[in-house]
Structure formats: C-alpha cells, structure tokens
Amino acid sequence: MTRVTSQILILMLLTSPLAVAGDSALTRLQSYIEIDTINPPGNESRGVRYLAGILDQAGIDYETAESAPGRGNLWARLEGGDEPALILLHHIDVVPASREFWTTDPLKAEIRDGNLYGRGTLDTKALGIAHLEAFLALHASGAKLKRDVIFMATADEEAGGMYGAGWIVDNRPEAFAGAGFLLNEGGMGQTSKGHTSFGIEVAQKRPYWLRLTASGVPGHGSRPLPESATSRLIAALGRLQAAPFEPRIVAPVRSMFHAMSPHADPEWQDALLNIDETIKNPQLLAKMQATLPGLHALTRNTCSLTMLSGSQKINVVPPTASAELDCRILPDQDAPEFLQQITRIVDDENIAIEKILLFGPAISSSDTGLFRDIEEVTARYYPQAGILPSVVGGFTDSHFFRDLGITSYGYAPFVLEPATAGTFHGNNEHIPVDTFEQGVQVMIDIVRKFAGT
C-alpha cells in the first residue's frame, strides 16, 4: 500500500459518520458512566458539567439550571425552520448498585468480551450519548434544518422526575418552546430465538403509588394485644394479595400483541394473536406471568408490595405500621375508581390510604412522520425485524410532555438479547459495544432524516 493510499484510507475512516460517531461515542459513554449520578442523591450537576464541556468544544450554546443544589439539568438547541421542534431527551441519574453483587465496579466502564459494563449503560446513558452524537453530527454537517432540534439531559427520572423534566416543564418552558415531538427511553429492539422486534413506545401504564398506614395500640412486645397496627396491616395486605385485578386488554395493548405475534417465540404466537381469549385461561396467564412478566403486566392493573416499616425496636409494638405499593394502572383506567377498589379490599377504617404519585393518562399517535422515519431507518439496518407501536409497564419522563400535547416516543436504537435486557436496574448492567455503536449511527440517521430539509 502506498503512503498516499494509506493517507486516503485514514481520511475515509476519520470522516465516516459511524467511525467518528461510534469511536468517540464509546469513549464518551465510558466517561459518562464513570460520573457518579446515583439517585439518591442524584448529583446530576456532575453529568451536566461533562456534557457542557463537550458542547463547549463543539461551539454549541446551551443552558443549565439546578432545580435544587446538585440537581442539574441541561438543554441546547439547533435552530431550523418553522416545523415543530424535536426534543432528544434522556435522564442523567441512575439507580443504585451494590458492588458486592457485580462482577465489575458499577462506576467503572469496563469492557469484557465485547460488552461494556457499568451502571447506566442501558438506563439511560447510552441513549443519551446516542442523542448527543446525533446532535453533534447535525451541527457539524451545517445542513439546513426544517425544524429546531433540542438536546435535553435531566435529573431525577428514577425518582419521578420532579427535579428534572417535571421541573423544566413547570419552570423553564422556554427550553422546549415550539416542540411538537420527543424521543426518549421506553422502547428498543430485542432478539430471541432468531426473532428480532423493535417496540416504539407510544403509551405506558400509569404509576399510582400508594402508602397504607395502619394505626393501633402500642405496647411491650411481651404483652401482645388481639390487634395491633402491624397485624392490621398484614391482614389488609393479605386481602390485596388474594384479590388480583381482573385481566383486561386495552386497544393499544391488543394492537401491540397482534403485531408482535409473528415475531414472538412460536410457543406464544397464538396466545398473543388471540390475547382476548388467552386472558380467559388462568393457567396460561400464570405461565405468561412466570415467563413473560413484562407482557403479563400489560393485561391488567397491578400492585407490588415494595416497602414495609413498623417498629424500630424488636420488643416494642408500634403505634403505626406502613406499607408502600407500586401500583400501575392501565392507560384508560379511571384513577378514583381504582382507589375505591383498593379501599374496598383493604376494608379497615384504621388504615389510611395515601397517594404518593399519580400521572395523567396520555397516548401518542403512531400516525406521524417521525414514527414513519423511525420505522424506515430501523428497517434499513434490521430488515427482518418486526417494528410496532408498544405499551410499557414502566413509566418515563415522556408523560410530562404528552400532557402538553407533544407527541412522544420511547425508542432506543439498540437490539438486546433477553439476558442483557434483564440487567436494566439489575446487577452487571451492560450493553454490547457493537450494538451501541450501530445504534449511534441509527440515531444519527433518524434525526438527520426527520430534521433535515
């Protein structure tokens, strides 16, 4: 190979969108992961400083704001034409991780066997860097845009978003002025037994977090009374456990199950295609809950007992005992009616039921140019994949923007095996390096197609 040819090859690699975006993106993701933004307490301002430094180097203006000390948020805008702006949203905070249960340090971005390990690789620092790379590539191209593109990184999503996206909506509406579309977490690609499918999240179950507080007569543990706050609470929780909510299929879930059935494991194809009949079969539903819990959760309202508290001393019967329930209700569920149902099942005037968190219902239409662009670009990279609107059992910050009429989709351009997808919020969270790098290019192409002229 001649020196000139070698120089040309190097130049081609350096100017390739995938090489530049992918290689630099991986380095940036590793650095981002190693910034401790575990929530609580969050300290998202650390992440803001890192992202701001990258934008400074690119010569892109941005704004930052703290909703509380250390709870940083950042947004930047590339100006374009008059069509509704696109927001690229991710959250900076990550959930806690216990080092003793990991094979790597959760706050060290370590590559092993082609996988990048670290807290936040999936939720959502990889997506954030993919958004950032698309934003930087659009800026560097100098292309004329038909709409503004907004890069937004926020605090506190893992605790409800009140210090992040919710705070921005209430206090900094100029950050997303003119926005009509948003891309966020909530959907991605999964592959199993040779079948690949992409879910583009258009709706989600609503969190209805509840605290049950039982009252009773306190006393010494050596002299138990017939009833106590703890015994009342346990009895009420037992009644809730024994009264599961009736299965019910809402229209977006039915459409999702029908669309995904051809790409599902053959064992579940008929069950998903005929989901209205499937929910009449308790044995089949029980099997679905054991093997496909995420899909099963979309067939009904749910409540999970996640927190319990009582006495602070083993020999003291407490005056109160409490439990917190992570309830998720279907998108069309009437919230007051659901609370009435919980109250009837608890059936104890000495137990107070308190609402901790509730979001409003909202569904985004899939009949938009952005949805079609996501479909087209994704199919270009994954021609055999099924691509469908999806409903998720969890919640994201998208609801803040859907409440304002902004069409919001959950889409991360990564295809994961079930074992990898299972590390969300779990031990050894990781993403395959090649999956991440290709996903960056997919995101660049989607944003370029939707925002470019």
Coordinates of C-alpha atoms in Angstrom, one line a residue:
M1 CA 0.0 0.0 0.0
T2 CA 1.4 3.4 -1.0
R3 CA 1.7 6.2 1.5
V4 CA -0.8 8.2 -0.4
T5 CA -3.3 5.4 -0.4
S6 CA -2.8 4.8 3.3
Q7 CA -3.4 8.5 4.0
I8 CA -6.6 8.4 1.9
L9 CA -7.8 5.3 3.8
I10 CA -7.2 7.0 7.1
L11 CA -9.0 10.1 5.9
M12 CA -12.0 8.0 4.9
L13 CA -12.2 6.3 8.3
L14 CA -12.0 9.6 10.1
T15 CA -14.7 11.2 8.0
S16 CA -17.0 8.2 8.2
P17 CA -20.0 9.1 10.3
L18 CA -20.0 5.7 12.0
A19 CA -16.3 5.7 12.7
V20 CA -16.2 9.2 14.1
A21 CA -19.5 9.0 16.0
G22 CA -19.0 5.4 17.1
D23 CA -15.4 5.6 18.3
S24 CA -15.8 8.9 20.0
A25 CA -19.3 7.9 21.3
L26 CA -17.8 4.8 23.1
T27 CA -15.2 6.9 24.8
R28 CA -17.8 9.5 25.8
L29 CA -20.1 6.8 27.1
Q30 CA -17.3 5.3 29.2
S31 CA -16.5 8.7 30.7
Y32 CA -20.2 9.4 31.3
I33 CA -20.7 6.1 33.1
E34 CA -17.9 6.8 35.5
I35 CA -19.6 10.0 36.7
D36 CA -21.5 9.1 39.8
T37 CA -25.1 10.2 39.4
I38 CA -26.7 7.6 41.5
N39 CA -30.1 8.7 42.7
P40 CA -30.5 9.2 45.6
P41 CA -28.9 11.7 45.9
G42 CA -28.5 12.3 42.2
N43 CA -25.8 14.9 41.9
E44 CA -26.7 15.2 38.2
S45 CA -24.8 18.5 38.0
R46 CA -21.7 16.4 37.7
G47 CA -23.1 14.9 34.4
V48 CA -24.2 18.4 33.3
R49 CA -20.7 19.7 33.6
Y50 CA -19.4 16.8 31.5
L51 CA -22.0 17.2 28.7
A52 CA -21.5 21.0 28.8
G53 CA -17.8 20.5 28.2
I54 CA -18.5 18.5 25.0
L55 CA -20.9 21.2 23.8
D56 CA -18.3 23.9 24.5
Q57 CA -15.8 22.0 22.4
A58 CA -18.3 21.8 19.6
G59 CA -19.1 25.5 19.8
I60 CA -22.8 24.9 20.7
D61 CA -24.6 27.2 23.1
Y62 CA -26.6 25.6 25.9
E63 CA -28.3 26.5 29.1
T64 CA -28.2 24.8 32.5
A65 CA -30.3 25.1 35.7
E66 CA -30.4 23.4 39.1
S67 CA -33.8 22.6 40.5
A68 CA -32.1 22.1 43.9
P69 CA -28.4 22.0 44.9
G70 CA -26.7 19.4 42.7
R71 CA -29.8 18.6 40.7
G72 CA -28.6 19.8 37.3
N73 CA -30.4 20.0 34.0
L74 CA -29.1 21.0 30.6
W75 CA -30.6 21.8 27.2
A76 CA -29.3 23.0 23.9
R77 CA -31.0 24.0 20.6
L78 CA -30.0 23.8 17.0
E79 CA -32.2 26.3 15.1
G80 CA -34.0 25.3 12.0
G81 CA -37.3 26.0 10.1
D82 CA -40.8 26.5 11.4
E83 CA -41.9 22.9 11.7
P84 CA -42.4 21.7 15.2
A85 CA -39.2 21.1 17.1
L86 CA -37.8 17.7 18.1
I87 CA -36.6 17.1 21.6
L88 CA -33.9 14.4 22.3
L89 CA -34.5 13.6 26.0
H90 CA -32.6 11.4 28.4
H91 CA -32.0 11.4 32.1
I92 CA -28.7 11.8 33.8
D93 CA -29.4 9.9 37.1
V94 CA -29.1 6.2 37.5
V95 CA -30.4 3.7 40.1
P96 CA -28.2 2.5 43.0
A97 CA -25.9 -0.5 42.5
S98 CA -24.4 -2.8 45.1
R99 CA -20.7 -3.6 44.3
E100 CA -20.8 -6.9 46.1
F101 CA -23.3 -8.3 43.6
W102 CA -21.4 -7.1 40.5
T103 CA -18.5 -8.8 38.7
T104 CA -17.2 -5.3 37.8
D105 CA -17.2 -2.0 39.6
P106 CA -20.6 -0.4 38.7
L107 CA -19.0 3.0 38.4
K108 CA -16.1 1.8 36.2
A109 CA -16.8 1.5 32.5
E110 CA -15.2 -1.8 31.8
I111 CA -15.2 -3.7 28.5
R112 CA -15.3 -7.5 28.8
D113 CA -16.0 -10.0 26.0
G114 CA -17.3 -7.2 23.8
N115 CA -19.7 -5.8 26.4
L116 CA -19.5 -2.5 28.2
Y117 CA -20.4 -2.8 31.8
G118 CA -21.4 -0.1 34.2
R119 CA -24.4 1.4 35.9
G120 CA -26.3 3.5 33.3
T121 CA -25.2 1.7 30.2
L122 CA -28.8 0.8 29.4
D123 CA -30.7 3.3 31.6
T124 CA -30.1 5.8 30.0
K125 CA -26.5 7.0 29.4
A126 CA -26.0 5.0 26.2
L127 CA -29.2 6.6 24.8
G128 CA -28.0 10.0 26.0
I129 CA -24.7 9.7 24.2
A130 CA -26.5 8.4 21.0
H131 CA -28.7 11.5 21.2
L132 CA -25.6 13.7 21.8
E133 CA -23.8 12.2 18.8
A134 CA -26.8 12.8 16.5
F135 CA -27.0 16.4 17.8
L136 CA -23.3 17.0 17.3
A137 CA -23.3 15.4 13.8
L138 CA -26.2 17.6 12.7
H139 CA -24.4 20.7 14.0
A140 CA -21.1 19.7 12.3
S141 CA -22.8 19.0 9.0
G142 CA -24.0 22.6 8.6
A143 CA -27.1 21.2 7.0
K144 CA -30.2 23.3 6.7
L145 CA -32.9 22.1 9.1
K146 CA -36.6 22.3 8.7
R147 CA -37.2 22.2 12.5
D148 CA -35.3 23.0 15.6
V149 CA -33.6 20.1 17.4
I150 CA -33.3 20.2 21.2
F151 CA -30.8 18.1 23.2
M152 CA -32.1 17.8 26.8
A153 CA -30.5 16.0 29.8
T154 CA -32.4 16.0 33.0
A155 CA -32.3 15.0 36.6
D156 CA -34.4 12.7 38.9
E157 CA -36.2 10.5 36.4
E158 CA -35.6 7.5 38.6
A159 CA -37.5 9.1 41.5
G160 CA -40.3 10.6 39.4
G161 CA -38.7 13.5 37.6
M162 CA -39.9 16.3 39.8
Y163 CA -36.4 17.8 40.0
G164 CA -35.8 17.2 36.3
A165 CA -38.3 17.0 33.4
G166 CA -41.2 17.9 35.6
W167 CA -39.3 20.9 37.0
I168 CA -38.4 22.1 33.5
V169 CA -42.0 21.9 32.3
D170 CA -43.1 24.0 35.2
N171 CA -40.2 26.5 35.4
R172 CA -38.3 26.6 32.1
P173 CA -40.9 26.3 29.3
E174 CA -38.6 28.3 27.0
A175 CA -36.3 25.2 27.0
F176 CA -38.8 23.3 24.8
A177 CA -40.7 26.2 23.1
G178 CA -42.1 25.2 19.8
A179 CA -41.6 21.5 20.4
G180 CA -44.0 19.0 18.8
F181 CA -42.1 15.8 19.0
L182 CA -39.9 14.0 21.5
L183 CA -37.6 10.9 21.5
N184 CA -36.9 9.3 24.9
E185 CA -36.4 5.9 26.5
G186 CA -39.1 3.3 26.7
G187 CA -38.7 1.1 23.6
M188 CA -35.9 -0.8 21.9
G189 CA -35.1 -3.9 20.0
Q190 CA -35.0 -7.4 21.4
T191 CA -34.0 -10.6 19.8
S192 CA -34.8 -14.1 21.0
K193 CA -34.5 -17.5 19.2
G194 CA -33.8 -15.8 15.9
H195 CA -36.7 -13.3 16.1
T196 CA -36.0 -9.6 16.3
S197 CA -38.6 -7.0 17.1
F198 CA -38.5 -3.3 17.8
G199 CA -41.0 -1.7 20.1
I200 CA -41.6 2.0 19.7
E201 CA -43.4 3.1 23.0
V202 CA -46.5 5.2 22.4
A203 CA -48.2 4.7 25.8
Q204 CA -47.4 3.4 29.3
K205 CA -49.2 2.2 32.3
R206 CA -49.6 5.0 34.9
P207 CA -47.9 4.7 38.2
Y208 CA -50.3 5.1 41.2
W209 CA -48.0 4.7 44.2
L210 CA -49.9 4.3 47.5
R211 CA -48.9 4.3 51.1
L212 CA -51.0 2.3 53.6
T213 CA -50.6 3.3 57.2
A214 CA -52.3 1.3 59.9
S215 CA -52.9 2.6 63.4
G216 CA -53.2 0.6 66.6
V217 CA -52.4 0.5 70.4
P218 CA -48.7 0.4 71.1
G219 CA -47.2 -1.6 73.9
H220 CA -44.5 -4.0 75.0
G221 CA -43.7 -6.9 72.7
S222 CA -44.0 -9.4 75.6
R223 CA -47.8 -8.5 76.1
P224 CA -49.4 -8.7 72.6
L225 CA -52.9 -7.5 72.2
P226 CA -55.5 -9.1 70.0
E227 CA -54.9 -6.5 67.3
S228 CA -52.0 -4.1 66.5
A229 CA -51.0 -1.8 63.7
T230 CA -48.8 -4.4 62.2
S231 CA -51.4 -7.2 62.4
R232 CA -54.0 -4.9 60.8
L233 CA -51.6 -4.0 58.0
I234 CA -50.6 -7.6 57.4
A235 CA -54.2 -8.7 57.2
A236 CA -55.0 -5.9 54.7
L237 CA -52.0 -6.8 52.5
G238 CA -53.2 -10.4 52.6
R239 CA -56.6 -9.4 51.3
L240 CA -54.9 -7.4 48.5
Q241 CA -52.7 -10.3 47.6
A242 CA -55.7 -12.7 47.5
A243 CA -57.7 -10.4 45.2
P244 CA -55.7 -9.9 41.9
F245 CA -57.1 -7.5 39.4
E246 CA -59.2 -8.8 36.6
P247 CA -57.4 -9.1 33.2
R248 CA -58.5 -6.6 30.6
I249 CA -57.0 -5.8 27.2
V250 CA -57.0 -2.2 26.1
A251 CA -56.8 -1.3 22.4
P252 CA -53.1 -0.2 22.2
V253 CA -52.0 -3.4 24.0
R254 CA -54.2 -5.6 21.7
S255 CA -52.6 -3.9 18.7
M256 CA -49.2 -4.4 20.1
F257 CA -49.7 -8.1 20.9
H258 CA -51.2 -8.7 17.4
A259 CA -48.3 -7.0 15.7
M260 CA -45.6 -8.8 17.7
S261 CA -47.1 -12.3 17.5
P262 CA -45.5 -13.3 14.2
H263 CA -42.1 -12.4 15.6
A264 CA -42.6 -14.0 19.0
D265 CA -41.4 -17.3 20.3
P266 CA -43.6 -19.9 18.5
E267 CA -44.9 -21.1 21.9
W268 CA -46.6 -17.7 22.4
Q269 CA -47.6 -16.7 18.8
D270 CA -51.2 -17.9 19.1
A271 CA -51.6 -16.7 22.6
L272 CA -50.6 -13.2 21.7
L273 CA -52.6 -13.1 18.5
N274 CA -55.7 -14.2 20.4
I275 CA -55.0 -12.4 23.6
D276 CA -58.7 -11.7 24.3
E277 CA -59.2 -15.5 24.6
T278 CA -55.9 -16.0 26.3
I279 CA -56.9 -13.9 29.3
K280 CA -59.8 -16.2 29.9
N281 CA -57.3 -19.1 30.6
P282 CA -55.9 -18.7 34.2
Q283 CA -53.3 -21.4 33.7
L284 CA -52.0 -19.8 30.5
L285 CA -51.9 -16.4 32.2
A286 CA -50.0 -17.8 35.1
K287 CA -47.5 -19.3 32.7
M288 CA -47.2 -15.9 31.0
Q289 CA -46.5 -14.2 34.3
A290 CA -43.7 -16.6 35.1
T291 CA -42.1 -16.5 31.6
L292 CA -43.2 -13.1 30.2
P293 CA -43.9 -10.9 33.2
G294 CA -43.5 -7.7 31.3
L295 CA -46.2 -8.7 28.8
H296 CA -48.4 -10.2 31.5
A297 CA -48.3 -6.8 33.4
L298 CA -50.0 -5.2 30.4
T299 CA -53.1 -7.4 30.7
R300 CA -54.3 -5.8 34.0
N301 CA -53.8 -3.2 36.7
T302 CA -51.1 -4.4 39.2
C303 CA -49.8 -3.6 42.6
S304 CA -46.4 -4.8 44.0
L305 CA -45.7 -4.6 47.7
T306 CA -42.2 -3.0 47.8
M307 CA -41.7 -1.3 51.2
L308 CA -42.7 -2.2 54.8
S309 CA -42.0 -0.3 58.0
G310 CA -43.0 -0.8 61.6
S311 CA -41.3 -0.7 64.9
Q312 CA -37.7 0.4 65.3
K313 CA -37.2 -2.0 68.2
I314 CA -37.9 -5.7 68.5
N315 CA -39.7 -5.5 71.8
V316 CA -41.9 -2.5 71.0
V317 CA -45.3 -2.9 69.4
P318 CA -45.5 0.3 67.3
P319 CA -48.4 2.7 67.2
T320 CA -48.3 2.7 63.4
A321 CA -47.1 0.4 60.6
S322 CA -46.9 1.2 56.9
A323 CA -46.5 -0.4 53.5
E324 CA -45.9 1.2 50.1
L325 CA -47.4 -0.3 47.0
D326 CA -46.1 0.3 43.5
C327 CA -49.4 0.1 41.6
R328 CA -49.6 0.5 37.8
I329 CA -52.9 1.2 36.2
L330 CA -53.8 0.7 32.5
P331 CA -53.8 3.8 30.3
D332 CA -57.6 4.2 30.3
Q333 CA -58.2 3.3 33.9
D334 CA -60.2 5.8 36.0
A335 CA -57.9 6.6 38.9
P336 CA -60.6 7.4 41.5
E337 CA -62.4 4.2 40.6
F338 CA -59.2 2.3 41.1
L339 CA -58.6 3.9 44.6
Q340 CA -62.2 3.0 45.5
Q341 CA -61.4 -0.6 44.6
I342 CA -58.3 -0.6 46.8
T343 CA -60.2 0.9 49.7
R344 CA -63.0 -1.8 49.4
I345 CA -60.4 -4.6 49.5
V346 CA -58.4 -3.1 52.5
D347 CA -61.7 -2.7 54.3
D348 CA -60.3 -1.2 57.5
E349 CA -61.1 2.2 58.9
N350 CA -57.9 2.2 60.9
I351 CA -55.8 2.1 57.7
A352 CA -55.2 5.3 55.9
I353 CA -54.5 5.2 52.2
E354 CA -52.3 8.0 50.9
K355 CA -51.5 8.8 47.2
I356 CA -47.7 9.2 46.7
L357 CA -47.6 9.5 42.9
L358 CA -50.1 9.6 40.0
F359 CA -49.6 10.6 36.4
G360 CA -52.3 11.6 33.9
P361 CA -53.2 9.3 31.0
A362 CA -51.7 10.0 27.6
I363 CA -51.2 8.1 24.4
S364 CA -49.2 9.3 21.4
S365 CA -50.4 8.6 17.9
S366 CA -48.2 6.4 15.7
D367 CA -49.6 8.2 12.5
T368 CA -46.8 10.7 12.3
G369 CA -43.8 11.5 10.1
L370 CA -41.4 10.8 13.0
F371 CA -42.8 7.3 13.6
R372 CA -42.6 6.5 9.9
D373 CA -39.0 7.8 9.8
I374 CA -38.1 5.6 12.8
E375 CA -39.7 2.6 11.0
E376 CA -37.9 3.3 7.7
V377 CA -34.4 3.8 9.2
T378 CA -34.7 0.9 11.6
A379 CA -35.8 -1.4 8.8
R380 CA -32.8 -0.3 6.8
Y381 CA -30.5 -1.6 9.5
Y382 CA -32.7 -4.6 10.6
P383 CA -34.7 -5.6 7.5
Q384 CA -36.1 -8.8 9.1
A385 CA -37.3 -7.1 12.3
G386 CA -40.8 -6.5 13.3
I387 CA -41.4 -2.8 14.2
L388 CA -44.5 -1.9 16.1
P389 CA -46.1 0.6 18.5
S390 CA -45.8 -0.6 22.0
V391 CA -47.1 -0.1 25.5
V392 CA -44.8 -0.4 28.5
G393 CA -45.5 -1.3 32.1
G394 CA -43.0 1.2 33.5
F395 CA -43.1 4.9 33.2
T396 CA -40.7 7.5 31.8
D397 CA -40.5 11.3 31.7
S398 CA -42.4 11.3 28.4
H399 CA -45.7 11.8 30.3
F400 CA -44.7 15.3 31.3
F401 CA -44.6 16.2 27.6
R402 CA -47.5 14.1 26.4
D403 CA -49.6 16.1 28.9
L404 CA -48.7 19.2 26.9
G405 CA -49.7 17.6 23.6
I406 CA -46.1 16.8 22.5
T407 CA -46.0 13.6 20.5
S408 CA -43.5 11.4 22.4
Y409 CA -42.0 8.1 21.5
G410 CA -39.8 5.7 23.6
Y411 CA -37.1 4.5 21.3
A412 CA -33.5 3.3 21.9
P413 CA -31.8 2.0 18.7
F414 CA -30.2 -1.0 20.4
V415 CA -31.0 -4.7 19.9
L416 CA -30.6 -6.7 23.0
E417 CA -30.7 -10.4 24.0
P418 CA -33.1 -11.1 26.8
A419 CA -30.3 -11.7 29.3
T420 CA -28.8 -8.3 28.5
A421 CA -32.2 -6.5 28.6
G422 CA -32.7 -8.2 32.0
T423 CA -29.8 -6.1 33.5
F424 CA -31.9 -2.9 33.5
H425 CA -31.8 -1.8 37.1
G426 CA -30.1 -5.1 37.9
N427 CA -26.6 -6.4 38.6
N428 CA -23.9 -6.3 35.9
E429 CA -25.8 -3.8 33.7
H430 CA -24.1 -3.9 30.2
I431 CA -24.5 -3.2 26.5
P432 CA -22.7 -4.9 23.6
V433 CA -20.2 -2.5 22.2
D434 CA -21.1 -3.3 18.6
T435 CA -24.8 -2.9 19.4
F436 CA -24.1 0.5 20.9
E437 CA -22.0 1.7 18.0
Q438 CA -24.5 0.7 15.4
G439 CA -27.3 2.2 17.5
V440 CA -25.5 5.6 17.4
Q441 CA -25.5 5.5 13.6
V442 CA -29.2 4.6 13.5
M443 CA -30.0 7.5 15.8
I444 CA -27.9 9.9 13.6
D445 CA -29.8 8.8 10.5
I446 CA -33.2 9.1 12.2
V447 CA -32.6 12.7 13.5
R448 CA -31.0 13.7 10.2
K449 CA -33.9 12.4 8.2
F450 CA -36.6 14.0 10.4
A451 CA -34.9 17.3 10.9
G452 CA -33.2 17.8 7.6
T453 CA -34.6 19.5 4.5

